Amino acid sequence: MATTMLHKHRVSVLFSFGRSLYRRINVSQGEFGLQQKCSAYSRPINTLSASEAVAEIKNMPDESRPMPAKKPISKAMKAYLLQAKNYDEFMKKQNTEFQIGRRHLANIMSMDADTMTQEDIDQAIEFLFPSGLYEPRARPMMKSPELIFPPKKAAEFDESGRPYHSLFYTMNPNFYGLLQEAVTEYVNLNKEEDNMIRKRISFNSDMKIILSGSDWLSQEKLSNLLIEQIDDAQYEQFKNVMLRLAEHPLSNKVKDFIMKYRYSLVNEAALAEIPKPSYEKDGRAYVTFKGARRKNAYADVTVHMPGTGKFLINDCDIEYFQDIQSREQITFPLIFTALLGKVDVTATAIQGGTTGQSGAVRFGLAMALRSFVDDKMVERMRLAGLLQVDWRTRERKKPGQPGARRKPTWKAR
Amino acid sequence: MIGKSVFRALNGKQEVVKRCSKIVIRASSTVPQMSLPSSSENSNPLPFFRSIQNSPSLHASNNSGQFYTIDPSIKKQLFLYGGIPKTFDELCNTFKETCMMIREPALEIMDYMKSTNFNNAATRYCLYGKIGTGKSMTMAHVLHYGFENSFVIVHVPWAPYWYKFPKEYSDCPTKEGMVDLPLDAVAWLIHFKNQNSHLLADPNLSVCQDWEWSKREITKKGAPLAEIVEMGINRVKYSTNCIEALLQELKQLSDLKRCKTIVVIDGFNIFFSDKTKIKTAAFEKIPPKRVTITSPFVDITKQDWSNGAVIVSVDDLAFFRKDQRNTHYPRGLLGPEGFEHLDPFIPIETKNYSEKEFHYCIEYFLERRWIINPHAASEEGRKELAFISNRNPFNLLKVTAPL
């Protein structure tokens, strides 16, 4: 009975807190919490996994029946094992329900339950329960329980209740572990520096790491990486320590370690894939960039090389845009790459207004022109902001006020 | 924009076209007070973009693209009450001269007119083309040609003015359901008198029949044509009737070979529109055909007379904004009724500048210091200007205004 109560309690907690659930484990000698996010449970830690723990729980001594004396299990471990068992049962039940629901849905929609994908389910739910709610997560959904209930973290301590990690009682073992690692590296570098001075080896700038083009991970990203809540002071501490390491004259030797906690400012993957031009029957090279966007407009742009400077948008010349600004937008990539009059451009733009369409064509044109210029120019185009999608869109109007941000005029009475 | 500023910083050179304000014409006060070289005063040989011939009769295809100067006195006589676009007129004030480019459509019309057999019915030319390509300027050029060759000029500078911005309107006393535009009619008569002041004294131009305006006011057969004009100007009430009589007389006189007549009407398609701003006493908006001033001008574009030429232009801008048809072809703009009326005619298209015309125009702008930015004169600058303006004459003017 107690088990089911606990079970119910757990479920209700799960529903009420969702992802940001904090789990607490009671230990006989007072109470301490593992202040961790559930989503972080998947991190591989050198401990028992949940399934192993469940296997173990089957061999657990039944308290009602006396058994031969065995290695004592700490209360913390017992509580953990019990909860692991409950969790597994709960997930099993949820999974069965999901499978039944899935078959029902397949019947309703006259689809094949075996080949039904999650995408089909989403579409069916949207069709059967149309919702006008603004927040997508608030709308009705039907997903595999693994996607809704976060996986559970394995135990961080052994049967006797002794933690595996030496920094367990700092409550942020991974974070302080990282700091300790950084300091260790720093000390090692210092030793090497001493050696070099002793051997009279000169230093050069190549030995120091170059930090331009990348930045430290944000507080949130670092939190996710370490699976620990990191507060502002700790983040500040992290940056100071890492910066000190990076400023060491030999810091290039620990480049891999430092770069693990930095991210590149350039989307290298996107830039690296410059398409090779295709060829028409008459031997002209051409490149098409599809789906360029700005505001609500979309554009497909094809560039032909060599050309005579023809420009066609939606089967109309540049006078398609009546205002000069839009025309300038389109001209900019061509002038920048000095290809004005040397390529032919054909574009189709849909939706949106003048600014949106011209912006979309500009971006598509710049992306397509990459294939006809050298790497140096591509880098210059990137720096000029030509290869950057402008994601800004119109902000929605809010109810109860006249605009997105504007409030009604204040009147005394 | 971030991109632009970075570009400037990187490239180290300025972009040629900057954002252009909506005010196209630079106020004269902003122009540096320097003496613009006048073509007549200049003792040096004319630059290549200027034509030696200032007489339209002598213009030939080798002058195409060059600029010719209109004498101020002629300009005053021909275009005092309209006839050249306002933007161009203001530009002329800035440049201190009236210089027009000699372009293909005008040369074509003048070429046809030179080889026309004037014994046949009046030839009709219909100018069409996109906005800003030079329909009105072509008409002005041809008008100058007609003026030089002693044609009697029947010129409507912009027909839609009558229907869009009528000065005053009243119900016609003689024809039921029709509306008079007395002041506009008088204004047009003054325009006519001004343009043909050198011809109206000609004794050949005498009235062919009696015109009875009222019991006491009668223009007798044999009286000079100017009498009808004066009558209309002095007696506002009969101004529209006078126009009707005048145009009928001109048709007859032309038929009798006593004069040659050139009819030039800009925005002709408004006559076949179904909407005006003019209201009757019952507050209903009436179509142009119920305005008395329409019928004489529609009538004179018929082919039932000889020894003359009719040049009309069709323009999408002639319509009210709501009714604009997004086309520049005569078939779409005239509608079935108008097209049937005008058919057969010689269609003449005005186009954007050719490569040569574009460069001549830039050279002219540089000479007049309309373009001061040195980058605009460079090859890249010209390329950019050509691309952005699409070599459209009006667009080019707009784009170069802030340079």
JSON list of N, CA and C in Angstrom, two decimals, chain A residues 60-101:
[
{"chain": "A", "resi": 60, "resn": "MET", "atom": "N", "xyz": [16.35, -8.72, -3.61]},
{"chain": "A", "resi": 60, "resn": "MET", "atom": "CA", "xyz": [16.34, -7.99, -2.34]},
{"chain": "A", "resi": 60, "resn": "MET", "atom": "C", "xyz": [15.71, -8.86, -1.25]},
{"chain": "A", "resi": 61, "resn": "PRO", "atom": "N", "xyz": [16.27, -8.80, -0.07]},
{"chain": "A", "resi": 61, "resn": "PRO", "atom": "CA", "xyz": [15.70, -9.62, 1.01]},
{"chain": "A", "resi": 61, "resn": "PRO", "atom": "C", "xyz": [14.30, -9.15, 1.36]},
{"chain": "A", "resi": 62, "resn": "ASP", "atom": "N", "xyz": [13.40, -10.08, 1.36]},
{"chain": "A", "resi": 62, "resn": "ASP", "atom": "CA", "xyz": [12.05, -9.75, 1.78]},
{"chain": "A", "resi": 62, "resn": "ASP", "atom": "C", "xyz": [12.04, -9.61, 3.30]},
{"chain": "A", "resi": 63, "resn": "GLU", "atom": "N", "xyz": [11.56, -8.48, 3.75]},
{"chain": "A", "resi": 63, "resn": "GLU", "atom": "CA", "xyz": [11.67, -8.19, 5.17]},
{"chain": "A", "resi": 63, "resn": "GLU", "atom": "C", "xyz": [10.82, -9.12, 6.04]},
{"chain": "A", "resi": 64, "resn": "SER", "atom": "N", "xyz": [9.74, -9.65, 5.43]},
{"chain": "A", "resi": 64, "resn": "SER", "atom": "CA", "xyz": [8.85, -10.51, 6.21]},
{"chain": "A", "resi": 64, "resn": "SER", "atom": "C", "xyz": [9.49, -11.88, 6.47]},
{"chain": "A", "resi": 65, "resn": "ARG", "atom": "N", "xyz": [10.42, -12.27, 5.56]},
{"chain": "A", "resi": 65, "resn": "ARG", "atom": "CA", "xyz": [11.04, -13.60, 5.70]},
{"chain": "A", "resi": 65, "resn": "ARG", "atom": "C", "xyz": [12.51, -13.44, 6.10]},
{"chain": "A", "resi": 66, "resn": "PRO", "atom": "N", "xyz": [12.90, -14.09, 7.21]},
{"chain": "A", "resi": 66, "resn": "PRO", "atom": "CA", "xyz": [14.31, -13.96, 7.60]},
{"chain": "A", "resi": 66, "resn": "PRO", "atom": "C", "xyz": [15.23, -14.68, 6.62]},
{"chain": "A", "resi": 67, "resn": "MET", "atom": "N", "xyz": [16.29, -14.01, 6.23]},
{"chain": "A", "resi": 67, "resn": "MET", "atom": "CA", "xyz": [17.23, -14.55, 5.25]},
{"chain": "A", "resi": 67, "resn": "MET", "atom": "C", "xyz": [18.60, -14.61, 5.90]},
{"chain": "A", "resi": 68, "resn": "PRO", "atom": "N", "xyz": [19.47, -15.42, 5.34]},
{"chain": "A", "resi": 68, "resn": "PRO", "atom": "CA", "xyz": [20.83, -15.42, 5.88]},
{"chain": "A", "resi": 68, "resn": "PRO", "atom": "C", "xyz": [21.48, -14.05, 5.75]},
{"chain": "A", "resi": 69, "resn": "ALA", "atom": "N", "xyz": [22.27, -13.69, 6.77]},
{"chain": "A", "resi": 69, "resn": "ALA", "atom": "CA", "xyz": [22.87, -12.35, 6.82]},
{"chain": "A", "resi": 69, "resn": "ALA", "atom": "C", "xyz": [23.72, -12.08, 5.59]},
{"chain": "A", "resi": 70, "resn": "LYS", "atom": "N", "xyz": [23.56, -10.88, 5.06]},
{"chain": "A", "resi": 70, "resn": "LYS", "atom": "CA", "xyz": [24.28, -10.49, 3.82]},
{"chain": "A", "resi": 70, "resn": "LYS", "atom": "C", "xyz": [24.96, -9.17, 4.08]},
{"chain": "A", "resi": 71, "resn": "LYS", "atom": "N", "xyz": [25.66, -8.70, 3.06]},
{"chain": "A", "resi": 71, "resn": "LYS", "atom": "CA", "xyz": [26.30, -7.38, 3.14]},
{"chain": "A", "resi": 71, "resn": "LYS", "atom": "C", "xyz": [25.24, -6.32, 3.41]},
{"chain": "A", "resi": 72, "resn": "PRO", "atom": "N", "xyz": [25.44, -5.47, 4.43]},
{"chain": "A", "resi": 72, "resn": "PRO", "atom": "CA", "xyz": [24.37, -4.49, 4.73]},
{"chain": "A", "resi": 72, "resn": "PRO", "atom": "C", "xyz": [24.21, -3.46, 3.61]},
{"chain": "A", "resi": 73, "resn": "ILE", "atom": "N", "xyz": [22.95, -3.09, 3.37]},
{"chain": "A", "resi": 73, "resn": "ILE", "atom": "CA", "xyz": [22.65, -2.07, 2.35]},
{"chain": "A", "resi": 73, "resn": "ILE", "atom": "C", "xyz": [22.23, -0.81, 3.06]},
{"chain": "A", "resi": 74, "resn": "SER", "atom": "N", "xyz": [22.78, 0.28, 2.63]},
{"chain": "A", "resi": 74, "resn": "SER", "atom": "CA", "xyz": [22.47, 1.55, 3.29]},
{"chain": "A", "resi": 74, "resn": "SER", "atom": "C", "xyz": [21.02, 1.94, 3.01]},
{"chain": "A", "resi": 75, "resn": "LYS", "atom": "N", "xyz": [20.51, 2.79, 3.86]},
{"chain": "A", "resi": 75, "resn": "LYS", "atom": "CA", "xyz": [19.11, 3.22, 3.69]},
{"chain": "A", "resi": 75, "resn": "LYS", "atom": "C", "xyz": [18.93, 4.00, 2.39]},
{"chain": "A", "resi": 76, "resn": "ALA", "atom": "N", "xyz": [19.95, 4.78, 2.07]},
{"chain": "A", "resi": 76, "resn": "ALA", "atom": "CA", "xyz": [19.89, 5.58, 0.84]},
{"chain": "A", "resi": 76, "resn": "ALA", "atom": "C", "xyz": [19.75, 4.66, -0.36]},
{"chain": "A", "resi": 77, "resn": "MET", "atom": "N", "xyz": [20.55, 3.58, -0.34]},
{"chain": "A", "resi": 77, "resn": "MET", "atom": "CA", "xyz": [20.51, 2.65, -1.46]},
{"chain": "A", "resi": 77, "resn": "MET", "atom": "C", "xyz": [19.17, 1.97, -1.54]},
{"chain": "A", "resi": 78, "resn": "LYS", "atom": "N", "xyz": [18.65, 1.60, -0.38]},
{"chain": "A", "resi": 78, "resn": "LYS", "atom": "CA", "xyz": [17.35, 0.93, -0.34]},
{"chain": "A", "resi": 78, "resn": "LYS", "atom": "C", "xyz": [16.29, 1.82, -0.96]},
{"chain": "A", "resi": 79, "resn": "ALA", "atom": "N", "xyz": [16.26, 3.08, -0.52]},
{"chain": "A", "resi": 79, "resn": "ALA", "atom": "CA", "xyz": [15.26, 4.02, -1.03]},
{"chain": "A", "resi": 79, "resn": "ALA", "atom": "C", "xyz": [15.42, 4.18, -2.53]},
{"chain": "A", "resi": 80, "resn": "TYR", "atom": "N", "xyz": [16.67, 4.23, -2.93]},
{"chain": "A", "resi": 80, "resn": "TYR", "atom": "CA", "xyz": [16.92, 4.41, -4.37]},
{"chain": "A", "resi": 80, "resn": "TYR", "atom": "C", "xyz": [16.40, 3.23, -5.15]},
{"chain": "A", "resi": 81, "resn": "LEU", "atom": "N", "xyz": [16.70, 2.01, -4.66]},
{"chain": "A", "resi": 81, "resn": "LEU", "atom": "CA", "xyz": [16.28, 0.81, -5.38]},
{"chain": "A", "resi": 81, "resn": "LEU", "atom": "C", "xyz": [14.77, 0.72, -5.47]},
{"chain": "A", "resi": 82, "resn": "LEU", "atom": "N", "xyz": [14.14, 1.09, -4.37]},
{"chain": "A", "resi": 82, "resn": "LEU", "atom": "CA", "xyz": [12.67, 1.05, -4.36]},
{"chain": "A", "resi": 82, "resn": "LEU", "atom": "C", "xyz": [12.10, 2.00, -5.42]},
{"chain": "A", "resi": 83, "resn": "GLN", "atom": "N", "xyz": [12.68, 3.15, -5.45]},
{"chain": "A", "resi": 83, "resn": "GLN", "atom": "CA", "xyz": [12.17, 4.15, -6.42]},
{"chain": "A", "resi": 83, "resn": "GLN", "atom": "C", "xyz": [12.44, 3.71, -7.85]},
{"chain": "A", "resi": 84, "resn": "ALA", "atom": "N", "xyz": [13.58, 3.09, -8.06]},
{"chain": "A", "resi": 84, "resn": "ALA", "atom": "CA", "xyz": [13.92, 2.61, -9.40]},
{"chain": "A", "resi": 84, "resn": "ALA", "atom": "C", "xyz": [12.90, 1.57, -9.85]},
{"chain": "A", "resi": 85, "resn": "LYS", "atom": "N", "xyz": [12.51, 0.71, -8.90]},
{"chain": "A", "resi": 85, "resn": "LYS", "atom": "CA", "xyz": [11.52, -0.33, -9.23]},
{"chain": "A", "resi": 85, "resn": "LYS", "atom": "C", "xyz": [10.19, 0.31, -9.60]},
{"chain": "A", "resi": 86, "resn": "ASN", "atom": "N", "xyz": [9.78, 1.25, -8.75]},
{"chain": "A", "resi": 86, "resn": "ASN", "atom": "CA", "xyz": [8.51, 1.95, -9.02]},
{"chain": "A", "resi": 86, "resn": "ASN", "atom": "C", "xyz": [8.52, 2.63, -10.39]},
{"chain": "A", "resi": 87, "resn": "TYR", "atom": "N", "xyz": [9.63, 3.23, -10.65]},
{"chain": "A", "resi": 87, "resn": "TYR", "atom": "CA", "xyz": [9.74, 3.97, -11.92]},
{"chain": "A", "resi": 87, "resn": "TYR", "atom": "C", "xyz": [9.59, 3.03, -13.09]},
{"chain": "A", "resi": 88, "resn": "ASP", "atom": "N", "xyz": [10.27, 1.90, -13.01]},
{"chain": "A", "resi": 88, "resn": "ASP", "atom": "CA", "xyz": [10.20, 0.95, -14.12]},
{"chain": "A", "resi": 88, "resn": "ASP", "atom": "C", "xyz": [8.79, 0.43, -14.32]},
{"chain": "A", "resi": 89, "resn": "GLU", "atom": "N", "xyz": [8.13, 0.14, -13.21]},
{"chain": "A", "resi": 89, "resn": "GLU", "atom": "CA", "xyz": [6.74, -0.35, -13.32]},
{"chain": "A", "resi": 89, "resn": "GLU", "atom": "C", "xyz": [5.86, 0.72, -13.96]},
{"chain": "A", "resi": 90, "resn": "PHE", "atom": "N", "xyz": [6.06, 1.92, -13.50]},
{"chain": "A", "resi": 90, "resn": "PHE", "atom": "CA", "xyz": [5.27, 3.04, -14.02]},
{"chain": "A", "resi": 90, "resn": "PHE", "atom": "C", "xyz": [5.47, 3.21, -15.53]},
{"chain": "A", "resi": 91, "resn": "MET", "atom": "N", "xyz": [6.72, 3.13, -15.93]},
{"chain": "A", "resi": 91, "resn": "MET", "atom": "CA", "xyz": [7.02, 3.31, -17.35]},
{"chain": "A", "resi": 91, "resn": "MET", "atom": "C", "xyz": [6.44, 2.18, -18.18]},
{"chain": "A", "resi": 92, "resn": "LYS", "atom": "N", "xyz": [6.47, 1.00, -17.61]},
{"chain": "A", "resi": 92, "resn": "LYS", "atom": "CA", "xyz": [5.93, -0.16, -18.33]},
{"chain": "A", "resi": 92, "resn": "LYS", "atom": "C", "xyz": [4.43, 0.02, -18.56]},
{"chain": "A", "resi": 93, "resn": "LYS", "atom": "N", "xyz": [3.76, 0.48, -17.51]},
{"chain": "A", "resi": 93, "resn": "LYS", "atom": "CA", "xyz": [2.32, 0.69, -17.60]},
{"chain": "A", "resi": 93, "resn": "LYS", "atom": "C", "xyz": [2.01, 1.78, -18.65]},
{"chain": "A", "resi": 94, "resn": "GLN", "atom": "N", "xyz": [2.76, 2.85, -18.57]},
{"chain": "A", "resi": 94, "resn": "GLN", "atom": "CA", "xyz": [2.56, 3.96, -19.50]},
{"chain": "A", "resi": 94, "resn": "GLN", "atom": "C", "xyz": [2.76, 3.49, -20.94]},
{"chain": "A", "resi": 95, "resn": "ASN", "atom": "N", "xyz": [3.78, 2.68, -21.11]},
{"chain": "A", "resi": 95, "resn": "ASN", "atom": "CA", "xyz": [4.10, 2.20, -22.44]},
{"chain": "A", "resi": 95, "resn": "ASN", "atom": "C", "xyz": [2.98, 1.33, -23.00]},
{"chain": "A", "resi": 96, "resn": "THR", "atom": "N", "xyz": [2.44, 0.45, -22.15]},
{"chain": "A", "resi": 96, "resn": "THR", "atom": "CA", "xyz": [1.33, -0.39, -22.58]},
{"chain": "A", "resi": 96, "resn": "THR", "atom": "C", "xyz": [0.15, 0.49, -23.00]},
{"chain": "A", "resi": 97, "resn": "GLU", "atom": "N", "xyz": [-0.14, 1.48, -22.17]},
{"chain": "A", "resi": 97, "resn": "GLU", "atom": "CA", "xyz": [-1.27, 2.38, -22.48]},
{"chain": "A", "resi": 97, "resn": "GLU", "atom": "C", "xyz": [-1.03, 3.11, -23.79]},
{"chain": "A", "resi": 98, "resn": "PHE", "atom": "N", "xyz": [0.19, 3.50, -23.98]},
{"chain": "A", "resi": 98, "resn": "PHE", "atom": "CA", "xyz": [0.51, 4.22, -25.22]},
{"chain": "A", "resi": 98, "resn": "PHE", "atom": "C", "xyz": [0.30, 3.33, -26.44]},
{"chain": "A", "resi": 99, "resn": "GLN", "atom": "N", "xyz": [0.73, 2.05, -26.29]},
{"chain": "A", "resi": 99, "resn": "GLN", "atom": "CA", "xyz": [0.57, 1.13, -27.43]},
{"chain": "A", "resi": 99, "resn": "GLN", "atom": "C", "xyz": [-0.91, 0.91, -27.75]},
{"chain": "A", "resi": 100, "resn": "ILE", "atom": "N", "xyz": [-1.72, 0.77, -26.70]},
{"chain": "A", "resi": 100, "resn": "ILE", "atom": "CA", "xyz": [-3.17, 0.57, -26.92]},
{"chain": "A", "resi": 100, "resn": "ILE", "atom": "C", "xyz": [-3.76, 1.81, -27.59]},
{"chain": "A", "resi": 101, "resn": "GLY", "atom": "N", "xyz": [-3.39, 2.96, -27.04]},
{"chain": "A", "resi": 101, "resn": "GLY", "atom": "CA", "xyz": [-3.90, 4.23, -27.59]},
{"chain": "A", "resi": 101, "resn": "GLY", "atom": "C", "xyz": [-3.50, 4.40, -29.04]}
]
